[in-house]
Short mmCIF file of C-alpha atoms and ligand atoms in Angstrom, two decimals:
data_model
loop_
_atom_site.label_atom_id
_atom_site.label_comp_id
_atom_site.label_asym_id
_atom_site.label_seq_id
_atom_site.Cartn_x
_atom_site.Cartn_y
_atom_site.Cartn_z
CA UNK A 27 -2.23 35.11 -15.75
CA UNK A 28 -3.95 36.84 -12.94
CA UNK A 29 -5.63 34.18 -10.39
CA UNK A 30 -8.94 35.19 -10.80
CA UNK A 31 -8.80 33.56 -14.76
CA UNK A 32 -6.80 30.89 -13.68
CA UNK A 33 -7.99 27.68 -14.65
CA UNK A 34 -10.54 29.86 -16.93
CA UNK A 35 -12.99 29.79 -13.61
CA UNK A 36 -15.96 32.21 -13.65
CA UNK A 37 -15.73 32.94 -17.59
CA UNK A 38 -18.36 32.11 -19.97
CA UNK A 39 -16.62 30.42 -23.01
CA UNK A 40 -19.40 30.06 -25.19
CA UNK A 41 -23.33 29.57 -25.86
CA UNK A 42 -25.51 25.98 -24.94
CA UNK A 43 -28.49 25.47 -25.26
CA UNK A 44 -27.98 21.79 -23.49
CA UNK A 45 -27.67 22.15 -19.69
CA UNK A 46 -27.21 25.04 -17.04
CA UNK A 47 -25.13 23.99 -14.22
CA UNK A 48 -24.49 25.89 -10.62
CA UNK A 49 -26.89 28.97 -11.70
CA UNK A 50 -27.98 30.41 -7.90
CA UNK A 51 -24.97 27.95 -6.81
CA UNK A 52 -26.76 24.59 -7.16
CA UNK A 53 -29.20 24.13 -9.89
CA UNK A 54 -28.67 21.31 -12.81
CA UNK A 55 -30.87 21.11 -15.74
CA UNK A 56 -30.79 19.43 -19.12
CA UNK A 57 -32.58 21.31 -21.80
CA UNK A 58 -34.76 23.24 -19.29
CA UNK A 59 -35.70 19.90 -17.22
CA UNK A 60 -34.54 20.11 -13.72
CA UNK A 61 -32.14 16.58 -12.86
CA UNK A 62 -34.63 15.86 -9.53
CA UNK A 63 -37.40 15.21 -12.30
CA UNK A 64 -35.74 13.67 -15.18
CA UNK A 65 -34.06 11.56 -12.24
CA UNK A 66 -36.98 10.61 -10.83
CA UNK A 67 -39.32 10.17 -13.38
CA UNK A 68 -37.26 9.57 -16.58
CA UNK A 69 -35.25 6.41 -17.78
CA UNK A 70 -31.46 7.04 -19.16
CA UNK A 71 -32.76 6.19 -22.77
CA UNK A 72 -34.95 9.60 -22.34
CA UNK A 73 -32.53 11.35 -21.43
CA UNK A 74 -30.03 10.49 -24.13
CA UNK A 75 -32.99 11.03 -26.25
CA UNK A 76 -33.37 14.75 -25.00
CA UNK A 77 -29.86 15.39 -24.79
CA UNK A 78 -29.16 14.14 -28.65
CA UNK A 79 -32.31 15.55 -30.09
CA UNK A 80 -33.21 18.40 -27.85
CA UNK A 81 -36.79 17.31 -26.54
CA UNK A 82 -37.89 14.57 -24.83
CA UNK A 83 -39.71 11.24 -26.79
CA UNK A 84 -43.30 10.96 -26.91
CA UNK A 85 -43.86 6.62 -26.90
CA UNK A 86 -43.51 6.03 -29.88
CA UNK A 87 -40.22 8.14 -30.51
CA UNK A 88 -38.93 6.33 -27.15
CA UNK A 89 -39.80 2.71 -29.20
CA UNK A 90 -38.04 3.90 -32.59
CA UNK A 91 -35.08 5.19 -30.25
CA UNK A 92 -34.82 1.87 -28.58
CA UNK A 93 -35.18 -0.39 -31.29
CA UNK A 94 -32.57 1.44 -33.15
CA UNK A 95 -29.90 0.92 -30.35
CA UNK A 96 -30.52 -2.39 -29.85
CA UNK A 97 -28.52 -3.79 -32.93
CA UNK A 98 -25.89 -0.93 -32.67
CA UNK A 99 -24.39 -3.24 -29.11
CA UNK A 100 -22.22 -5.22 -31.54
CA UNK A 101 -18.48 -5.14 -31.16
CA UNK A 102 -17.02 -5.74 -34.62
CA UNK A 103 -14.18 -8.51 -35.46
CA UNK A 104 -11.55 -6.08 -35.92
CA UNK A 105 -12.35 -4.46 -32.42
CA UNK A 106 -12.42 -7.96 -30.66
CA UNK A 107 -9.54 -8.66 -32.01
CA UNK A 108 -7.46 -5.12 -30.36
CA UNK A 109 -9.30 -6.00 -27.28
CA UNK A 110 -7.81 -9.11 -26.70
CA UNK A 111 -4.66 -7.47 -27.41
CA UNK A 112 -5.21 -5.25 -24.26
CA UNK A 113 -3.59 -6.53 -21.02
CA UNK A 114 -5.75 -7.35 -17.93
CA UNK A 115 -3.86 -4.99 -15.88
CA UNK A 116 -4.49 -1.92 -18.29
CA UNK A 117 -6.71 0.93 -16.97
CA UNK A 118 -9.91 -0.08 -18.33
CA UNK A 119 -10.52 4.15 -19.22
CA UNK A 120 -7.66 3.22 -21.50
CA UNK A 121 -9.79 0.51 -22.74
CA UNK A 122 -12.06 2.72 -24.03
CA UNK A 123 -10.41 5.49 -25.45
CA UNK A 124 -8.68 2.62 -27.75
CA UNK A 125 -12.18 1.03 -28.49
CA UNK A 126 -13.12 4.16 -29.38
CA UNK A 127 -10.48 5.32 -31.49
CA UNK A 128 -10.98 1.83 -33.60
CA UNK A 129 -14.29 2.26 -33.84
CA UNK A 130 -13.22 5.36 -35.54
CA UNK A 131 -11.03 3.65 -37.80
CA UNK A 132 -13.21 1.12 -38.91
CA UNK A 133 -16.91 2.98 -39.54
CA UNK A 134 -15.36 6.75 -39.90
CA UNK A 135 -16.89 9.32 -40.32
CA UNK A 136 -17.58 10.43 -44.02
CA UNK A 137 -19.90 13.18 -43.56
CA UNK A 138 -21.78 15.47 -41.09
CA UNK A 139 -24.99 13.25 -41.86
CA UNK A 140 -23.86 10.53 -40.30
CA UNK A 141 -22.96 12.69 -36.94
CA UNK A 142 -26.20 11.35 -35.32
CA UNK A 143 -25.66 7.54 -36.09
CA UNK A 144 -22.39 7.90 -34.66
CA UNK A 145 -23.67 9.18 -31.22
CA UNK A 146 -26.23 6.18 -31.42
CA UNK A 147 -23.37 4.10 -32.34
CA UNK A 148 -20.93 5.09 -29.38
CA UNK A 149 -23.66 4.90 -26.83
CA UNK A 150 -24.77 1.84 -27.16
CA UNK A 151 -20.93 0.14 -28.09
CA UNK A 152 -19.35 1.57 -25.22
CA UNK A 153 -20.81 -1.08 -22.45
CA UNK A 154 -20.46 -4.34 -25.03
CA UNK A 155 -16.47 -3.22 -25.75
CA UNK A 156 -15.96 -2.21 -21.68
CA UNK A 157 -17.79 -6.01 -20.67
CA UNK A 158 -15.65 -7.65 -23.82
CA UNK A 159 -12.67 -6.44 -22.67
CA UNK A 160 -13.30 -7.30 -19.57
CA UNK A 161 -14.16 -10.64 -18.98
CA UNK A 162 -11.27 -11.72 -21.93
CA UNK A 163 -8.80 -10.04 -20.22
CA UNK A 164 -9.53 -10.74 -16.84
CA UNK A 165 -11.74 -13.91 -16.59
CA UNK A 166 -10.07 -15.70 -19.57
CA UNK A 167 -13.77 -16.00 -20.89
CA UNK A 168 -14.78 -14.82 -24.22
CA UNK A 169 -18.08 -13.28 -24.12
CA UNK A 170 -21.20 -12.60 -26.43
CA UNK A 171 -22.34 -9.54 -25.75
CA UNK A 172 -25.87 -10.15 -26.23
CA UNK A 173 -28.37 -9.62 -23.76
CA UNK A 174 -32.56 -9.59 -24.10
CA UNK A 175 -32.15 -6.30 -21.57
CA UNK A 176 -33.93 -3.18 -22.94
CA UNK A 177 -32.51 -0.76 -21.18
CA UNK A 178 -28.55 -0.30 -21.45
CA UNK A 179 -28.29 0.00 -17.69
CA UNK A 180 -29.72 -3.88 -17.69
CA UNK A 181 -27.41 -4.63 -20.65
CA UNK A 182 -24.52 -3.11 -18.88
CA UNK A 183 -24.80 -4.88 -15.58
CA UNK A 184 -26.11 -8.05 -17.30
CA UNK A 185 -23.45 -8.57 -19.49
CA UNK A 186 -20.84 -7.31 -16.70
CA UNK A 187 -21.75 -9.63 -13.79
CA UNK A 188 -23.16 -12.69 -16.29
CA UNK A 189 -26.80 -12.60 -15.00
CA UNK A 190 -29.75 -10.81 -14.52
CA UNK A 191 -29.64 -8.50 -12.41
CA UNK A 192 -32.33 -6.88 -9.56
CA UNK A 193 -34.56 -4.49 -11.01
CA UNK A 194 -33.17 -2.00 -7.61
CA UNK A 195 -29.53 -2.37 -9.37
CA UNK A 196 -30.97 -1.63 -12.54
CA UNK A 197 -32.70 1.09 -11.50
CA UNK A 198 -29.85 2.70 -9.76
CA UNK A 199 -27.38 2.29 -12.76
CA UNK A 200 -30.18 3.93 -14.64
CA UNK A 201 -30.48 7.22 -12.44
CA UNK A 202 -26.63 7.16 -12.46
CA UNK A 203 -26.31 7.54 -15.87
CA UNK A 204 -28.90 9.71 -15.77
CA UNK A 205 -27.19 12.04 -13.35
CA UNK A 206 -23.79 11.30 -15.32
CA UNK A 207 -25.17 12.46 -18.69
CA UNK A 208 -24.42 15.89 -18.90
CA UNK A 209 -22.65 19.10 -17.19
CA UNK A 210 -22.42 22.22 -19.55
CA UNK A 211 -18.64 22.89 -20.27
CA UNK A 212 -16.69 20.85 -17.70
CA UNK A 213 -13.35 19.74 -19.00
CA UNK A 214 -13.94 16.68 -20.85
CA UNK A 215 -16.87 18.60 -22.75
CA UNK A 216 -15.00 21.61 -23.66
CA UNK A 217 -12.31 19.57 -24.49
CA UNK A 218 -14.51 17.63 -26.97
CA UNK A 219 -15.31 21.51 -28.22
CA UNK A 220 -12.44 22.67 -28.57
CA UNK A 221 -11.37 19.54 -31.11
CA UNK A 222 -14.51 19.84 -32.64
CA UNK A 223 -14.09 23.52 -33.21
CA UNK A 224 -10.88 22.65 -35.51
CA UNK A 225 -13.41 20.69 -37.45
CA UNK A 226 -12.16 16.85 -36.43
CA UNK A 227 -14.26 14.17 -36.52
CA UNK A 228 -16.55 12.82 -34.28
CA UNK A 229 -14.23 9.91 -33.00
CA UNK A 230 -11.41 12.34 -31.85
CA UNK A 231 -13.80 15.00 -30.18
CA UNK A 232 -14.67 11.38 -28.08
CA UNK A 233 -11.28 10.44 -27.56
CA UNK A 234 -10.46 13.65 -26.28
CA UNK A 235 -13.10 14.11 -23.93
CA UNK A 236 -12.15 10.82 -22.17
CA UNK A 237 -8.40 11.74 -21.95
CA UNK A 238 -9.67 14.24 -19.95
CA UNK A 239 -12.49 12.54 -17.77
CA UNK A 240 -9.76 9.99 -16.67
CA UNK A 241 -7.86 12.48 -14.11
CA UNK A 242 -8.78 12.26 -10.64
CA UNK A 243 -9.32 16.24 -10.42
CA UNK A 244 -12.69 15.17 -13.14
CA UNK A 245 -14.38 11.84 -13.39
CA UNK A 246 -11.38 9.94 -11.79
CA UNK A 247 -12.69 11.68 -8.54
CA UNK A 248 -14.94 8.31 -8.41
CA UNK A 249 -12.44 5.82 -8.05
CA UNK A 250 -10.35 7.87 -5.65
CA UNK A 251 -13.12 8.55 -3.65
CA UNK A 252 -13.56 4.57 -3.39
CA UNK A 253 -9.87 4.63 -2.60
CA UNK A 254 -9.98 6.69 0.41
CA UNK A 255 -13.50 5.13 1.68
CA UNK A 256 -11.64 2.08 1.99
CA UNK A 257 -9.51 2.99 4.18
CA UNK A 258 -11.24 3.34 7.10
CA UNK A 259 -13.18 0.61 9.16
CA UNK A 260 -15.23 3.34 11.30
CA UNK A 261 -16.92 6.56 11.19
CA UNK A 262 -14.34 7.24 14.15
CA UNK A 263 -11.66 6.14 12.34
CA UNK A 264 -12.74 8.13 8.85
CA UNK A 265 -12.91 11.09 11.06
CA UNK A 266 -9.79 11.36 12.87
CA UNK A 267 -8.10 10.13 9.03
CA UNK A 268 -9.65 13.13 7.11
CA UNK A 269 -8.72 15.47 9.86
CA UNK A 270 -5.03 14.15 9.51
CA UNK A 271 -5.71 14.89 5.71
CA UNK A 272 -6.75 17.85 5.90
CA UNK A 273 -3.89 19.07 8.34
CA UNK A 274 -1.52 17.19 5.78
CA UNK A 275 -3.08 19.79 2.75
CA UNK A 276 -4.66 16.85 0.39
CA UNK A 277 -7.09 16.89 -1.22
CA UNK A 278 -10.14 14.73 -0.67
CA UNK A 279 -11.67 13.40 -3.62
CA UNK A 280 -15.30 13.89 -4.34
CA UNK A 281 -15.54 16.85 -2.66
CA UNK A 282 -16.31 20.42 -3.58
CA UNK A 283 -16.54 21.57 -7.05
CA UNK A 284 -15.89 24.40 -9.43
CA UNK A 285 -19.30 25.59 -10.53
CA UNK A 286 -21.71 24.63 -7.49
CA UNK A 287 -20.68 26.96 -4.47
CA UNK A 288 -23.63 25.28 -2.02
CA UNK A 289 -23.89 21.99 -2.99
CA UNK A 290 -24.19 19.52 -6.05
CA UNK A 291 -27.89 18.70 -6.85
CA UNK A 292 -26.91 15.39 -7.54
CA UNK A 293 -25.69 14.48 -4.78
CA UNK A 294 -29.12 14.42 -3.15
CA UNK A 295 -30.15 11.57 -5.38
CA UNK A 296 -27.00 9.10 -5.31
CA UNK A 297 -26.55 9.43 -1.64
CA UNK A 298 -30.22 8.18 -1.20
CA UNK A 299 -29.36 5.32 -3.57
CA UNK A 300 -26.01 4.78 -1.64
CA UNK A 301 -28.14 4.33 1.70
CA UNK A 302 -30.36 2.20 0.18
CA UNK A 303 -27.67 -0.39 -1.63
CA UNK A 304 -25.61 -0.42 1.33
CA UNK A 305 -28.62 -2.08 3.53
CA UNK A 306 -27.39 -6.30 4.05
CA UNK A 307 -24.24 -5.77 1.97
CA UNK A 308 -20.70 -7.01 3.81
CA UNK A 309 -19.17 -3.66 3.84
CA UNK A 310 -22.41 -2.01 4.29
CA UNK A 311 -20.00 0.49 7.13
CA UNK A 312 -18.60 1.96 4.28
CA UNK A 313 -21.91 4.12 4.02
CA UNK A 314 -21.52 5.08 7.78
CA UNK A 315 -17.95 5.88 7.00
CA UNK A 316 -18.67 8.32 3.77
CA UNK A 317 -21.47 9.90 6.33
CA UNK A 318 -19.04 10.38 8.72
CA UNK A 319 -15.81 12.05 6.26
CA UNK A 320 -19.07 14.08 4.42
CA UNK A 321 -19.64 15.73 7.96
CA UNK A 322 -16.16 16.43 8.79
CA UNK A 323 -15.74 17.89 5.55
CA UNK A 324 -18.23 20.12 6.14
CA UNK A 325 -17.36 20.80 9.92
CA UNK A 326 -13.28 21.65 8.60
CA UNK A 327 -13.50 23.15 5.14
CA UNK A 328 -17.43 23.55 3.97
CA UNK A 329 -16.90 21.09 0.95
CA UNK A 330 -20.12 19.38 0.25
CA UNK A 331 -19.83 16.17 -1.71
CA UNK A 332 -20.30 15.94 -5.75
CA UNK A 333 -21.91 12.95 -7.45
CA UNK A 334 -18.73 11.17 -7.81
CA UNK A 335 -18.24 10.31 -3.38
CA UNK A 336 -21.38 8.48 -3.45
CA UNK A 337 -21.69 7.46 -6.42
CA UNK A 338 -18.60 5.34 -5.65
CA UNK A 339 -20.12 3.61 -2.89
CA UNK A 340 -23.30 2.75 -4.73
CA UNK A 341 -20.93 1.38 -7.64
CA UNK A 342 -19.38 -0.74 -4.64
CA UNK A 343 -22.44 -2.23 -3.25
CA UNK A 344 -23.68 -3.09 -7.00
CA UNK A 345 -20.30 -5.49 -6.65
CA UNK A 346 -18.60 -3.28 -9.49
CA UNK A 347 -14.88 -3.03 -9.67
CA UNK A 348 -13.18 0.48 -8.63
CA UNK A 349 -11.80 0.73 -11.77
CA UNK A 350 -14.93 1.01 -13.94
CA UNK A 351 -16.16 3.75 -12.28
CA UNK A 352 -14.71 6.26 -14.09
CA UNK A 353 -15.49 4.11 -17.58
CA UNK A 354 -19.43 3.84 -16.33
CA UNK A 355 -19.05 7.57 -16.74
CA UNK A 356 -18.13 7.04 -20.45
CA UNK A 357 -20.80 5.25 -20.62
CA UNK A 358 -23.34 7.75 -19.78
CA UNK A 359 -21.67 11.25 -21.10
CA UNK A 360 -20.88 10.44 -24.00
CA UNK A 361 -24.67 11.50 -24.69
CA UNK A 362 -23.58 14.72 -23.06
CA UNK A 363 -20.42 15.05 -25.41
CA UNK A 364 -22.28 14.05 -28.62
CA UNK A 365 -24.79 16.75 -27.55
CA UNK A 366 -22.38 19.78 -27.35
CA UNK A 367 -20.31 18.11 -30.75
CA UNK A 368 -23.58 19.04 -32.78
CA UNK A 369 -23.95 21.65 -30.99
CA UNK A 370 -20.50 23.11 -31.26
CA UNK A 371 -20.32 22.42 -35.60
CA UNK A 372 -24.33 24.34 -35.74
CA UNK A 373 -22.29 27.21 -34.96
CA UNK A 374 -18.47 26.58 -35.10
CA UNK A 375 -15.29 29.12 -34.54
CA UNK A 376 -12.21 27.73 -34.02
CA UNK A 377 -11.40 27.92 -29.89
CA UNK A 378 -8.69 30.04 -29.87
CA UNK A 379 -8.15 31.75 -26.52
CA UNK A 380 -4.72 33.95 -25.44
CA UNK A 381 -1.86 33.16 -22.97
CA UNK A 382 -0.58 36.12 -20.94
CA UNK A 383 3.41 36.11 -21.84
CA UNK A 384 5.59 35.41 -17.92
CA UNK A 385 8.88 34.07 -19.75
CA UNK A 386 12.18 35.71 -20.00
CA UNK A 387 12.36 38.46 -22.57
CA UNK A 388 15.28 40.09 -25.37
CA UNK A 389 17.53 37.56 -24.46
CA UNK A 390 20.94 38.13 -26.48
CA UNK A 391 20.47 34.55 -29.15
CA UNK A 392 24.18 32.62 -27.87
CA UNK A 393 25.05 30.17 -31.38
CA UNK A 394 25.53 26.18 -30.14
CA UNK A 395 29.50 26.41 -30.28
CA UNK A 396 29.96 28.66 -27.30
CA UNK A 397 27.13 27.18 -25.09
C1 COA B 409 -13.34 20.02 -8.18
C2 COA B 409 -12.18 20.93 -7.80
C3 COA B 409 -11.04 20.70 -8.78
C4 COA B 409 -12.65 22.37 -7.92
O1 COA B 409 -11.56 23.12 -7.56
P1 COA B 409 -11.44 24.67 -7.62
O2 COA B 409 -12.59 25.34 -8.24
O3 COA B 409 -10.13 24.93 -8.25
O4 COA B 409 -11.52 25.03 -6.11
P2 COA B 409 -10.45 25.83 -5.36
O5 COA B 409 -9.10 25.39 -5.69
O6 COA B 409 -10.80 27.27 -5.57
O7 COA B 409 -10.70 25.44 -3.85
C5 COA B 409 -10.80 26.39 -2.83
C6 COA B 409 -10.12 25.85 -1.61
O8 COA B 409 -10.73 24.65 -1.20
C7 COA B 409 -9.79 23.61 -1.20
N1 COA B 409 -10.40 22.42 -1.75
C8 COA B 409 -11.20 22.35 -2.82
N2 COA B 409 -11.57 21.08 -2.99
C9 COA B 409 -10.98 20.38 -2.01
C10 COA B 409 -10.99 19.03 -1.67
N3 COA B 409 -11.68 18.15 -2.40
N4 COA B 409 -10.30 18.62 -0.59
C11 COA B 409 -9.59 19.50 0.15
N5 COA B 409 -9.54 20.80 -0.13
C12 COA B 409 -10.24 21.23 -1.20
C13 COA B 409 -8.64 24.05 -2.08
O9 COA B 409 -7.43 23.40 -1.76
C14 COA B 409 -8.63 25.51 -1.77
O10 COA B 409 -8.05 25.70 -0.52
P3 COA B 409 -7.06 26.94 -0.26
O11 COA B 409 -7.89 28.16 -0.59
O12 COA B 409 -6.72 26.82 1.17
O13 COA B 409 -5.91 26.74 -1.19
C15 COA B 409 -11.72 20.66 -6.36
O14 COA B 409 -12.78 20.91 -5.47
C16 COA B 409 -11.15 19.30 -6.19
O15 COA B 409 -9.98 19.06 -6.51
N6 COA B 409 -11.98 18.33 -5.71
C17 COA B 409 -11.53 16.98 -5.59
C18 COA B 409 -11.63 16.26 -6.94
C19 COA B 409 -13.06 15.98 -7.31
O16 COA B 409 -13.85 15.53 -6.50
N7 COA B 409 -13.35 16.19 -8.59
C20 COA B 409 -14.65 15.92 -9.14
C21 COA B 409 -15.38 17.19 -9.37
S1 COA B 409 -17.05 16.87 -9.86
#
């Protein structure tokens, strides 16, 4: 395979009619709304509204939406009971993808009609089975996961921390999933495509797509950027570190990206949010610090940051553990993934691409004996 298709990078695998992502090198938009407005102006329930049914809700839509969520938090017996099972030490992405996969086995899917329910269902499951997990596994406390939250950005940090929490966290969480929701055909989507395309079911498209979000090259990018922020004490010290990087040939997580060749719209938003949190929290430096390896990215290599470096620092000062940053993502894209599922079974071919041949060739077949 010649370098320029490596990694499939510049081709166009398919039609959406969900997002455009990178045109001119740094625009984002879901449906034809740009992310600045829809994360300014819109709530994460919108969104997954837009993304799932292609326009946004008028009030009244928005109230049917939301009351038909609300009852769809429940983790089921059966679930609680393969959670528990799940050591406290177990990657909490794995969490998921198990959760998910149950849920699959317990309310599968029958028919196509049923595809829309199922997005509901996953969206508003995933935080109740994350929180579940988590506080059984690692807090020896069984939880209900019941909240009187609205929005599943209250629910999420309610049930995660045990109490209310500040409308500036919820909002935050909000405009993260927000910017989290969707990214045209980025490998956990077109990997939820391609299964789709063999006409699966809605469960394993899921699955899928967060076998591939977990790697640190895709949504894993979060926690290692977290990793690597907490490393150094000091802007000084985070800039003589990524130069030593850099000279070393690693790579720097949450930086650069394969679409956006300028910069990643998002990044605008979170980093503002990431100022903001980081304002009276103990390791408040750590925002100095991610200023400080942002600028000598930019100095060395011209890598701009993508939504996943400050997005891990915002997670931080929310008091979230590194390793649910990459399941928040979950969280929110799996509105993004049930979007492009639909999508992908309106107008399905199997995803069937070629592999140029660079193995040995006419070699003389030797039988076992005389190997
Ligand atoms: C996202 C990513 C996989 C895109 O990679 P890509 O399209 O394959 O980019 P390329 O490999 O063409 O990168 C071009 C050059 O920049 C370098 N580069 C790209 N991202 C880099 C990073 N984060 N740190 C250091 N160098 C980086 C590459 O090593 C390459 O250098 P070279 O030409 O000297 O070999 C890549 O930027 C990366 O690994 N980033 C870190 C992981 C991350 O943040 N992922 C989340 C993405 S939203």
């Amino acid at each position: 395979m010649s370098n320029n298709t490596a990694g499939l990078r510049g081709i166009s695998a398919g039609n959406t009619a969900i997002c455009t992502c990178g045109k001119d090198g740094v625009g984002l938009t879901y449906r034809g709304y740009d992310i600045h407005d829809l994360a300014a102006y819109s709530t994460f329930e919108e969104v997954a509204f837009l993304l799932t049914r292609g326009h946004l809700p008028n009030q009244s839509e928005l109230e049917a939406y939301q009351e038909k969520l609300l009852p769809l938090r429940n983790v089921p017996k059966p679930i609680k009971e393969v959670l528990r099972a799940i050591p406290g030490d177990a990657h909490p992405m794995d969490v998921l993808r198990t959760a998910c996969s149950m849920l699959g086995c317990i309310e599968s899917e029958k028919s196509l009609n049923q595809q829309l329910d199922i997005a509901d269902r996953l969206l508003s499951f995933f935080p109740s089975a994350l929180c579940y997990w988590v506080h059984y596994a690692r807090g020896n406390k069984e939880i209900e996961v019941i909240t009187q939250q609205d929005s599943l950005a209250g629910h999420f940090l309610e049930l995660l921390n045990g109490c209310t929490p500040s409308e500036e966290h919820r909002r935050c969480m909000d405009v993260s999933l927000i910017l989290y929701a969707e990214h045209e055909y980025d490998a956990s989507t077109f990997t939820s495509r391609v299964i789709t395309a063999t006409l699966s079911d809605f469960y394993s498209s899921v699955c899928g797509g967060i076998g591939a979000l977990r790697g640190p090259l895709h949504g894993g990018a979060n926690e290692a950027a977290m990793e690597l922020i907490e490393l150094y004490k000091t802007p000084d010290e985070a800039d003589r570190g990524i130069t030593q990087k850099l000279q070393n040939k690693d790579k720097i997580m949450g930086f650069g990206h394969a679409v956006y060749k300028i910069s990643d719209p998002r990044n605008l938003v979170i980093k503002k949010w990431a100022e903001k949190l980081s304002h009276g929290h103990a390791n408040a430096h750590y925002y100095a610090v991610s200023e400080a390896i942002e600028k000598r990215m930019w100095d060395e290599k011209k890598l701009f940051p993508n939504l996943d470096f400050y997005s891990a620092s915002s997670y931080h000062f929310m008091g979230i553990e590194t390793d649910l940053f990459t399941p928040i993502f979950i969280i929110s894209r799996i509105t993004g993934w049930s979007a492009h599922i639909m999508e992908q079974r309106a107008d399905n071919r199997l995803i069937r691409p070629n592999a140029e041949y660079i193995g040995p060739e006419e070699l003389k077949y030797v039988p076992l004996s005389q190997r």
